[in-house]
Amino acid sequence: MASLFRDRALGLSKRDSFSFSSSSSTAAAAAAASPSSATSRFMPAANSTALSPLPSPFGDLTSTLSDSDIRSSAYEIFLSANRSSASKPLTYIPSSNSSNSPSNSTTNGNSTANLQRSLTSAAASKMKKALGMRSSSSKKSSDSHNSTPGGKLKKPVTIGELMRVQMRVSEAADSRIRRGLLRISAGQVGRRTELTVLPLELLQQFKASDFTDQQEYEAWQKRNLRMLEAGLLLHPHTPLEKANTAAQRLRQIIHAALDRPIETGRNNESMQVLRTTVIALASRTVDGAPFECHWADGLPLNLRLYETLLEACFDVNDETAIVEEVDEIMELVKKTWGVLGLNQTLHNLCFTWVLFNRYVATGQVENDLLRAADSQLAEVAKDAKVTKDSIYSTVLSSTLTAMMGWAEKRLLAYHETFDSGNIDLMESIVSVGVLAAKILVEDISNEYRRRRKNEVDVALSRIDTYIRSSLRTAFAQRMEKADSSRRASRNQPNPLPVLAILAKDVGELAIKEKDTFSPILKIWHPFAAGVAVATLHACYGNELKQYISGIAELTPDAVQILRAADKLEKDLVQIAVEDSVDSDDGGKAIIREMPPYEAEGVIANMVKLWIKTRIDRLKEWVDRNLQQEVWNPRANQEGCAPSAVEVLRIVDETLEAFFLLPIPMHPALLPDLVTGLDKCLQYYATKAKSGCGSRSIYIPTMPALTRCTTGTKFQWKKKEKAVASQKRNPQVATVNGDSSNTVPQLCVRINTLHKIRMELEVLEKRIITLLRNCESAHVEDFSNGVGKTFEITPATCIEAVQQLSEGVAYKIVFQDLSHVLWDYLYVGELSSSRIEPFLQELEKNLTIVADTVHERVRTRLIADVMRASFDGFFLVLLAGGPTRAFSKQDSSMIEDDFKSLKDLFWANGDGLPDDVIDKFSTTAREVLPLLRMESEALIERFRRLTLETYGSSAKARLPLPPTSGQWDPNEPNTLLRVLCYRNDETATKFLKKTYNLPKKL
């Protein structure tokens, strides 16, 4: 066989041209000496199509293997697999003698006989006929293998020679491969081809002297090494273990050889090491069968090699044509299955992909290829039902996904893809997409297998998707066209409205769908036309509703549109009924998809527009009036804002006006109105509380530690500074400036929010009354309460009252009374800076609060003031800065002062309840006793708690505990702050020694 692939000029005799003897070396040398000539003889014609294939579904190979590398290795495997299994030399038998000498034909086996067949005797391809492909004309077949730049006509004269041309292999390379295979065959008599690691054997057969130059030799060696790497390391048949020493050794050998070529040939030490390593990896046990050779049968390498061989069925000079000799070529290509680990099932799948991919890659001009792919896919469907191999399923899934993805890009908008000129192609593309989807769902999907097959009709589902998607796209295009027609006729008298034009266009589109596309799609979907018109009905209905929602009354244009819509609807329903006449339900399912364009929907949209207008006006009113609101405590007897009284009145009037509308759907639209009013009132509540401050704004930032040198000062927020700070901070900006943030005005805001929450309950009862008097209401409309309650405003009001209450409390203590709390309390001599001045000022503010705030929220606000006062008291004691120092003897006066503070809020039983006062006094009961403790005891307790907190790491040096802001006798930072303000020698020495704090306060 070795001499069958040599490309000879037609003028030479066959004996001289194809006999394998010592002259073959001379021929090879001559070819190598003139590479340009050899190359020109196998190159395709200059007008060959530039392929644009789809991404391979078989997986990614290493980027170091080019398409040319894959093709060269595939050709080597092809030659090796088709060499004679006997020990006879590979000789050529002329066609004139083969018929008269059957003994010669059988000597070299069937493969060799096929390779030797003369091309001129090839019959029409049975495979092409089976795939539904036309046979090429004799002229086309003859011309397809012509071509040298010099204009000399030549063509392959055997199947083997044709394969060399198809694979784009030069004469020099072909001659070298044949020599190597003969040498390998001589050394391995009787050994099966699939038991040979071909790249390894070829590396051992050749040296640099066998090539025209060193560069060609190095490229050849690198290709074979990379092929070994791909087959044994990157894509092995069985995954390698990480600790596989042979794999590590081969990886090192290959990487070293890629940098510096190794010496090849027989009896070479480096080759022996390579051979030992490769054989160890290739001859692994698989499924209990030892001594099998696996070097090129792992995914995706084997499929990529086989794909390359199958691509040789396409004429090198006409990328869209399969050669007439495809039957013989395919018979020889299948001989590689043993090496590549393939079978008929994988062949069917791979060949399907090759046909399909070639159709796509060549610009989709040869429809025979698509039909052939579709026909071959039917074979794949049969295989998929009986083959449950996981590897096959993986390849099958990725291949079908790629094919289905390509098909669906065209089918999801088939109005753009097909017209009267190519409508015959649509059936094949639909068949490919549907069949691929069926295999993916029915034979691969585990979810499908768990369900009864009659529950899912994959074909019908996919066609349904194609129809709906394509019709939606076509409808959008008709909309653009109608809009253009409207603009063009703008200056004409009484131009048609856009939706009227669109109704006419959609009707024409429905007729085209029924006459052109539905007959084809009906093969897979019995109600294709019905689904199409139902989709168009929905698309137009959406546009119609959108139009009507934007009008306030029925204008002439609106009437014209509604009449056009009515006619369109009747036409669409008629098509749906005709299409479904043979269905079990008489077309009811399709008709249910086409809800009528009812007048009630028009009314409902108009009412919704009315509601929206009222709500928008109310929101504008809220904005305008809140900007003018001054929050005057004396504005009315309830002590709330006049704007709140007015907004509640408007809400009540809006509800009454709604129930006076002459419509039959008050209960259905009431939730829309209540939701809008609810949002407006929530908006009012949110704006009323915004910019009024909160606890976090007024309470000072806690310093890390307050024992510091004289001259530093804790940054307390004084009143005038806080005001300036708020002006700079957008988070504390107010609706009407800082002048609306006095304590009485903040109390009015609290009253206002409380009133709104209370009035909502009244409004809800009024809604029920109005609903009961409504003629269109039913018992369930007002019994279930849905849509008649205000859901978000009450919670907003509660949250706002809480925030404002805390804000007022901390504003009074930390801003308004900072001059008697921070600047006076316990500054200097303790006996002359007691708490009485603070209590007097605090009592004045409590009187204002009591006189202004509604009694239902008064207790809450006073409790917040008490909590803020307690926080301020302890901030002075534990973070008061260098102007304060306490001795153990001062503790009794401090405790008396705190008791006086509590008594202010108790007010001889007329103030806050005892349990509320006790709840907020917990910190005082726990922390104040620390002031009575001896310094030594405090220090010892501080050490113990610190060690418990930080563990053994604190033994060498006590860490400085962080400031938490939560005072607790069992918290190290609290104890440390008591020590920092302890005015005695023991505390000073401890702090100096432990933390190097200043000796003096």
PDB file of N, CA and C in Angstrom, residues 88-118:
ATOM      1  N   LYS A  88       3.562  -9.220   3.833  1.00  0.00           N
ATOM      2  CA  LYS A  88       3.954  -8.976   2.446  1.00  0.00           C
ATOM      3  C   LYS A  88       4.319  -7.508   2.263  1.00  0.00           C
ATOM      4  N   PRO A  89       5.210  -7.193   1.329  1.00  0.00           N
ATOM      5  CA  PRO A  89       5.547  -5.786   1.058  1.00  0.00           C
ATOM      6  C   PRO A  89       4.342  -5.059   0.482  1.00  0.00           C
ATOM      7  N   LEU A  90       4.303  -3.738   0.728  1.00  0.00           N
ATOM      8  CA  LEU A  90       3.193  -2.920   0.251  1.00  0.00           C
ATOM      9  C   LEU A  90       3.445  -2.544  -1.207  1.00  0.00           C
ATOM     10  N   THR A  91       2.917  -3.312  -2.113  1.00  0.00           N
ATOM     11  CA  THR A  91       3.150  -3.070  -3.546  1.00  0.00           C
ATOM     12  C   THR A  91       1.851  -2.700  -4.216  1.00  0.00           C
ATOM     13  N   TYR A  92       1.977  -2.018  -5.355  1.00  0.00           N
ATOM     14  CA  TYR A  92       0.812  -1.594  -6.119  1.00  0.00           C
ATOM     15  C   TYR A  92       0.468  -2.634  -7.182  1.00  0.00           C
ATOM     16  N   ILE A  93      -0.833  -2.922  -7.323  1.00  0.00           N
ATOM     17  CA  ILE A  93      -1.296  -3.852  -8.362  1.00  0.00           C
ATOM     18  C   ILE A  93      -2.105  -3.051  -9.361  1.00  0.00           C
ATOM     19  N   PRO A  94      -1.676  -2.907 -10.606  1.00  0.00           N
ATOM     20  CA  PRO A  94      -2.419  -2.116 -11.591  1.00  0.00           C
ATOM     21  C   PRO A  94      -3.841  -2.637 -11.737  1.00  0.00           C
ATOM     22  N   SER A  95      -4.747  -1.696 -12.029  1.00  0.00           N
ATOM     23  CA  SER A  95      -6.153  -2.085 -12.166  1.00  0.00           C
ATOM     24  C   SER A  95      -6.354  -3.040 -13.336  1.00  0.00           C
ATOM     25  N   SER A  96      -5.515  -2.932 -14.346  1.00  0.00           N
ATOM     26  CA  SER A  96      -5.665  -3.813 -15.504  1.00  0.00           C
ATOM     27  C   SER A  96      -5.339  -5.252 -15.152  1.00  0.00           C
ATOM     28  N   ASN A  97      -4.500  -5.425 -14.113  1.00  0.00           N
ATOM     29  CA  ASN A  97      -4.097  -6.781 -13.746  1.00  0.00           C
ATOM     30  C   ASN A  97      -4.906  -7.332 -12.579  1.00  0.00           C
ATOM     31  N   SER A  98      -5.473  -6.393 -11.788  1.00  0.00           N
ATOM     32  CA  SER A  98      -6.107  -6.861 -10.558  1.00  0.00           C
ATOM     33  C   SER A  98      -7.301  -7.750 -10.842  1.00  0.00           C
ATOM     34  N   SER A  99      -8.066  -7.445 -11.884  1.00  0.00           N
ATOM     35  CA  SER A  99      -9.252  -8.257 -12.178  1.00  0.00           C
ATOM     36  C   SER A  99      -8.877  -9.651 -12.648  1.00  0.00           C
ATOM     37  N   ASN A 100      -7.657  -9.747 -13.247  1.00  0.00           N
ATOM     38  CA  ASN A 100      -7.239 -11.053 -13.762  1.00  0.00           C
ATOM     39  C   ASN A 100      -6.404 -11.820 -12.764  1.00  0.00           C
ATOM     40  N   SER A 101      -6.033 -11.156 -11.663  1.00  0.00           N
ATOM     41  CA  SER A 101      -5.153 -11.816 -10.692  1.00  0.00           C
ATOM     42  C   SER A 101      -5.748 -11.702  -9.306  1.00  0.00           C
ATOM     43  N   PRO A 102      -6.789 -12.418  -8.989  1.00  0.00           N
ATOM     44  CA  PRO A 102      -7.429 -12.317  -7.679  1.00  0.00           C
ATOM     45  C   PRO A 102      -6.501 -12.686  -6.551  1.00  0.00           C
ATOM     46  N   SER A 103      -5.543 -13.535  -6.833  1.00  0.00           N
ATOM     47  CA  SER A 103      -4.630 -13.925  -5.759  1.00  0.00           C
ATOM     48  C   SER A 103      -3.828 -12.739  -5.265  1.00  0.00           C
ATOM     49  N   ASN A 104      -3.425 -11.883  -6.188  1.00  0.00           N
ATOM     50  CA  ASN A 104      -2.674 -10.693  -5.786  1.00  0.00           C
ATOM     51  C   ASN A 104      -3.535  -9.779  -4.943  1.00  0.00           C
ATOM     52  N   SER A 105      -4.784  -9.690  -5.299  1.00  0.00           N
ATOM     53  CA  SER A 105      -5.676  -8.779  -4.581  1.00  0.00           C
ATOM     54  C   SER A 105      -5.862  -9.215  -3.147  1.00  0.00           C
ATOM     55  N   THR A 106      -5.955 -10.481  -2.934  1.00  0.00           N
ATOM     56  CA  THR A 106      -6.215 -10.959  -1.579  1.00  0.00           C
ATOM     57  C   THR A 106      -4.966 -11.014  -0.751  1.00  0.00           C
ATOM     58  N   THR A 107      -3.829 -10.957  -1.392  1.00  0.00           N
ATOM     59  CA  THR A 107      -2.581 -11.041  -0.637  1.00  0.00           C
ATOM     60  C   THR A 107      -2.446  -9.902   0.349  1.00  0.00           C
ATOM     61  N   ASN A 108      -2.776  -8.719  -0.070  1.00  0.00           N
ATOM     62  CA  ASN A 108      -2.561  -7.527   0.767  1.00  0.00           C
ATOM     63  C   ASN A 108      -3.814  -7.126   1.533  1.00  0.00           C
ATOM     64  N   GLY A 109      -4.871  -7.861   1.478  1.00  0.00           N
ATOM     65  CA  GLY A 109      -6.049  -7.552   2.292  1.00  0.00           C
ATOM     66  C   GLY A 109      -6.997  -6.606   1.588  1.00  0.00           C
ATOM     67  N   ASN A 110      -8.183  -6.511   2.136  1.00  0.00           N
ATOM     68  CA  ASN A 110      -9.226  -5.680   1.534  1.00  0.00           C
ATOM     69  C   ASN A 110      -8.861  -4.210   1.536  1.00  0.00           C
ATOM     70  N   SER A 111      -8.219  -3.742   2.600  1.00  0.00           N
ATOM     71  CA  SER A 111      -7.886  -2.316   2.678  1.00  0.00           C
ATOM     72  C   SER A 111      -6.998  -1.916   1.531  1.00  0.00           C
ATOM     73  N   THR A 112      -5.957  -2.713   1.297  1.00  0.00           N
ATOM     74  CA  THR A 112      -5.034  -2.380   0.225  1.00  0.00           C
ATOM     75  C   THR A 112      -5.730  -2.435  -1.124  1.00  0.00           C
ATOM     76  N   ALA A 113      -6.597  -3.387  -1.295  1.00  0.00           N
ATOM     77  CA  ALA A 113      -7.323  -3.486  -2.570  1.00  0.00           C
ATOM     78  C   ALA A 113      -8.153  -2.243  -2.827  1.00  0.00           C
ATOM     79  N   ASN A 114      -8.802  -1.757  -1.802  1.00  0.00           N
ATOM     80  CA  ASN A 114      -9.597  -0.545  -1.971  1.00  0.00           C
ATOM     81  C   ASN A 114      -8.726   0.647  -2.305  1.00  0.00           C
ATOM     82  N   LEU A 115      -7.592   0.743  -1.631  1.00  0.00           N
ATOM     83  CA  LEU A 115      -6.697   1.862  -1.903  1.00  0.00           C
ATOM     84  C   LEU A 115      -6.200   1.851  -3.337  1.00  0.00           C
ATOM     85  N   GLN A 116      -6.082   0.643  -3.876  1.00  0.00           N
ATOM     86  CA  GLN A 116      -5.519   0.520  -5.211  1.00  0.00           C
ATOM     87  C   GLN A 116      -6.549   0.711  -6.314  1.00  0.00           C
ATOM     88  N   ARG A 117      -7.830   0.838  -5.944  1.00  0.00           N
ATOM     89  CA  ARG A 117      -8.871   0.949  -6.970  1.00  0.00           C
ATOM     90  C   ARG A 117      -8.674   2.214  -7.801  1.00  0.00           C
ATOM     91  N   SER A 118      -8.827   2.073  -9.113  1.00  0.00           N
ATOM     92  CA  SER A 118      -8.694   3.222  -9.999  1.00  0.00           C
ATOM     93  C   SER A 118      -9.891   4.147  -9.838  1.00  0.00           C
TER      94      SER A 118
END
